[in-house]
C-alpha positions as semicolon CSV with decimal commas, in nm:
position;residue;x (nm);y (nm);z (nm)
1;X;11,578;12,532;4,772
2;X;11,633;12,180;4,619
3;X;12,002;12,144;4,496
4;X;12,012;12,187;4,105
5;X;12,126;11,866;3,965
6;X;12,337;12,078;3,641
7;X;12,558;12,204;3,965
8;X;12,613;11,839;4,084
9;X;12,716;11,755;3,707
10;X;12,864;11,998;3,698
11;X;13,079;11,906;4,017
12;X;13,147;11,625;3,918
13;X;13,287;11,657;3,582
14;X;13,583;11,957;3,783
15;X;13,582;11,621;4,001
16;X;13,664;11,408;3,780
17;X;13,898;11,689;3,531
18;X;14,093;11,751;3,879
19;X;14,129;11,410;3,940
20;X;14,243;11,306;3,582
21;X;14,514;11,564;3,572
22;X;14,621;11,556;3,828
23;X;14,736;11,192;3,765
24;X;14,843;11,257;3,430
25;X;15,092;11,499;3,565
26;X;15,205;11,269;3,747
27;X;15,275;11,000;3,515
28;X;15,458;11,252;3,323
29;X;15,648;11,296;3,607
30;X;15,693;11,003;3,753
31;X;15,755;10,874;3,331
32;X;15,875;11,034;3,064
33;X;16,021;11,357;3,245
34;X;16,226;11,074;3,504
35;X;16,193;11,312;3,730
36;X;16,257;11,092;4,039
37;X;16,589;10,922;3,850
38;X;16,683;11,327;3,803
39;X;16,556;11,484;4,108
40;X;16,542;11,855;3,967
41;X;16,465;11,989;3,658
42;X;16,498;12,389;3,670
43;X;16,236;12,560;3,481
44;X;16,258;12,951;3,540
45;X;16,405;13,116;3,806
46;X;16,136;13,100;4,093
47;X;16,008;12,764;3,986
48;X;16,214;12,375;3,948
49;X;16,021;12,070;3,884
50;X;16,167;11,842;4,245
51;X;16,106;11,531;4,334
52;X;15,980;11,472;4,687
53;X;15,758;11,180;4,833
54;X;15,514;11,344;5,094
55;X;15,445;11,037;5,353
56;X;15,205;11,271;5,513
57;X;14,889;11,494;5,496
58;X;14,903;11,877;5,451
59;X;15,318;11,980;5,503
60;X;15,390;11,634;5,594
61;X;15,204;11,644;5,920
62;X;15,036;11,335;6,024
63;X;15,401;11,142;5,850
64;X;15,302;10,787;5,801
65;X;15,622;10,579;5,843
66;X;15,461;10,224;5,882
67;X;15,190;10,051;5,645
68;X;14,985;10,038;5,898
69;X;14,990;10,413;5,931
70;X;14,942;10,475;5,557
71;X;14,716;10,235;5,497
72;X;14,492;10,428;5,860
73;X;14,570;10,769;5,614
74;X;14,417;10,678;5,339
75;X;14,104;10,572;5,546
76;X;14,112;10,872;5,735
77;X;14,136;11,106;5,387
78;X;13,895;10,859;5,222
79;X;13,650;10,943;5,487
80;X;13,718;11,322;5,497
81;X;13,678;11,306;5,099
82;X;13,382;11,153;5,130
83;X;13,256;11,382;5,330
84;X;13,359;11,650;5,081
85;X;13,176;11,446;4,841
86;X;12,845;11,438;5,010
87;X;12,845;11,824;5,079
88;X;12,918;11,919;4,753
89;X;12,588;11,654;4,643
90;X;12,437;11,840;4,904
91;X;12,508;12,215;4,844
92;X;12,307;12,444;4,650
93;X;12,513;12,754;4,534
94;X;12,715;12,700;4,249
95;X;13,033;12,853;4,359
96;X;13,058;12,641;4,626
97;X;12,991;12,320;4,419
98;X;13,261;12,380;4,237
99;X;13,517;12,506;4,483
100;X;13,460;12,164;4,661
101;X;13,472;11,984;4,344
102;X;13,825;12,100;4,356
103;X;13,873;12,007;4,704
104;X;13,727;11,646;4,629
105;X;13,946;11,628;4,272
106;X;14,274;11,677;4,438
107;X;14,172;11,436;4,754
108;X;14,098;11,183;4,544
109;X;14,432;11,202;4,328
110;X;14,636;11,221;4,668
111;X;14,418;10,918;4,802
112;X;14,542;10,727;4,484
113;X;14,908;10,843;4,518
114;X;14,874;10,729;4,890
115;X;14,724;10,363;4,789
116;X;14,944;10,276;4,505
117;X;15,320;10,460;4,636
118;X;15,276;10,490;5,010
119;X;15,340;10,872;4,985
120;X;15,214;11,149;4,780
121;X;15,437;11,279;4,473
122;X;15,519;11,663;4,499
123;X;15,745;11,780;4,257
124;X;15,636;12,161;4,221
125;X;15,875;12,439;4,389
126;X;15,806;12,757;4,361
127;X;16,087;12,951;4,552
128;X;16,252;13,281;4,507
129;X;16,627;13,257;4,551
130;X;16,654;13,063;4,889
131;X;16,351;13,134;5,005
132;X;16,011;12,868;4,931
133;X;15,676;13,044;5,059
134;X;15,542;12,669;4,988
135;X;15,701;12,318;5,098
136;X;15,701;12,105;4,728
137;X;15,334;12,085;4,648
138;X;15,136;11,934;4,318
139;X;14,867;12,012;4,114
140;X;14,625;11,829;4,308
141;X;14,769;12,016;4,642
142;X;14,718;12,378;4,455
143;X;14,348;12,271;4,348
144;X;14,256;12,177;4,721
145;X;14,415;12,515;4,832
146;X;14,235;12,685;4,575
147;X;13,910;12,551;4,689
148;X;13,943;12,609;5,061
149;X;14,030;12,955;4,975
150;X;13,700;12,989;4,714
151;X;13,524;12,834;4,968
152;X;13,623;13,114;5,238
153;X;13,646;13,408;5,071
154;X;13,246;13,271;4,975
155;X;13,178;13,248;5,347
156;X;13,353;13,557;5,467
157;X;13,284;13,793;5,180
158;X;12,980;13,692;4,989
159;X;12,769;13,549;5,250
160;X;12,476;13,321;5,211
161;X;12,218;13,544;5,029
162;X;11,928;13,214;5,147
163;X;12,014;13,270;5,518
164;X;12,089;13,616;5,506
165;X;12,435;13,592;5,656
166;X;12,744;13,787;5,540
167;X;12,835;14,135;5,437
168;X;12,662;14,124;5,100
169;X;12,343;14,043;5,232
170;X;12,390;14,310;5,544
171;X;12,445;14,592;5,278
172;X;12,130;14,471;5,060
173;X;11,891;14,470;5,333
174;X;12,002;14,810;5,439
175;X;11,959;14,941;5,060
176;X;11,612;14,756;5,091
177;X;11,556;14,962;5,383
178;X;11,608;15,286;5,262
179;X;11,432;15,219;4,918
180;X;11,091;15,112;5,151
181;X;11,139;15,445;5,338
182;X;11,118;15,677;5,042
């Protein structure tokens, strides 16, 4: 099955929407909110708006405390989006065109955040009282989550109806078998 080109357009305008708010929330941020001069800005009561440079990857691990080391993370997460960025040319369902659209989006708005700062802004805590089920996180951070998880719930639940793999599949070609028995 040849990859439908509408998917990759697809793709790439989430990409690109991903990508383009993410910054803008940023700006706001970083801008007109002042939310580094402030630090916090409470919202409700399980959610603030905090400032917080991530130096690293994923929960600050991998910290880069030099510019050499920053400058050897954004290769490293330029090549891994990349990569991201070739599957999702490559991939032919749908659903998981767009859940790595999401997972290339939110790269690419960390990458930039990386480049231009030397750290990634976070300024979204969700907590509940003292306790934070995430560190500080950002929209482009929730949109690479979101597409990991779309991407595994696909692989562990759906299944790959062209190989034949995954619980969906097993149960159709046992309804298939009883319907040719009949």
């Amino acid at each position: 099955m040849i990859p439908n080109p509408k998917f990759r357009l697809q793709g790439l305008m989430l990409a690109s929407l991903v990508f383009i708010a993410d910054q803008m929330v940023k700006f706001a941020m970083l801008g007109p909110l002042q939310l580094k001069e402030r630090g916090v800005i409470h919202i409700v009561s399980f959610f603030d708006l905090r400032y917080a440079e991530n130096r690293g990857v994923s929960m600050s691990f991998l910290t880069a405390d030099s510019d050499g080391e920053r400058w050897a993370l954004v290769a490293l997460t330029s090549v891994i989006a990349a990569g991201v960025g070739v599957w999702m040319w490559r991939e032919k369902l749908r659903g998981d065109v767009l859940a790595l659209s999401l997972v290339l989006g939110g790269a690419l708005g960390n990458i930039v955040d990386r480049a231009r700062y030397g750290y990634v802004v976070d300024y979204a805590d969700l907590h509940f009282g003292a306790f934070r089920p995430f560190y500080i996180f950002n929209l482009a951070d929730a949109c690479i989550s979101m597409g990991v998880l779309i991407l595994l719930a696909r692989a562990f639940l759906i299944g790959d109806k062209e190989t034949g793999r995954g619980p969906d599949v097993q149960e159709s070609a046992s309804n298939a078998d009883i319907v040719e028995k009949s």
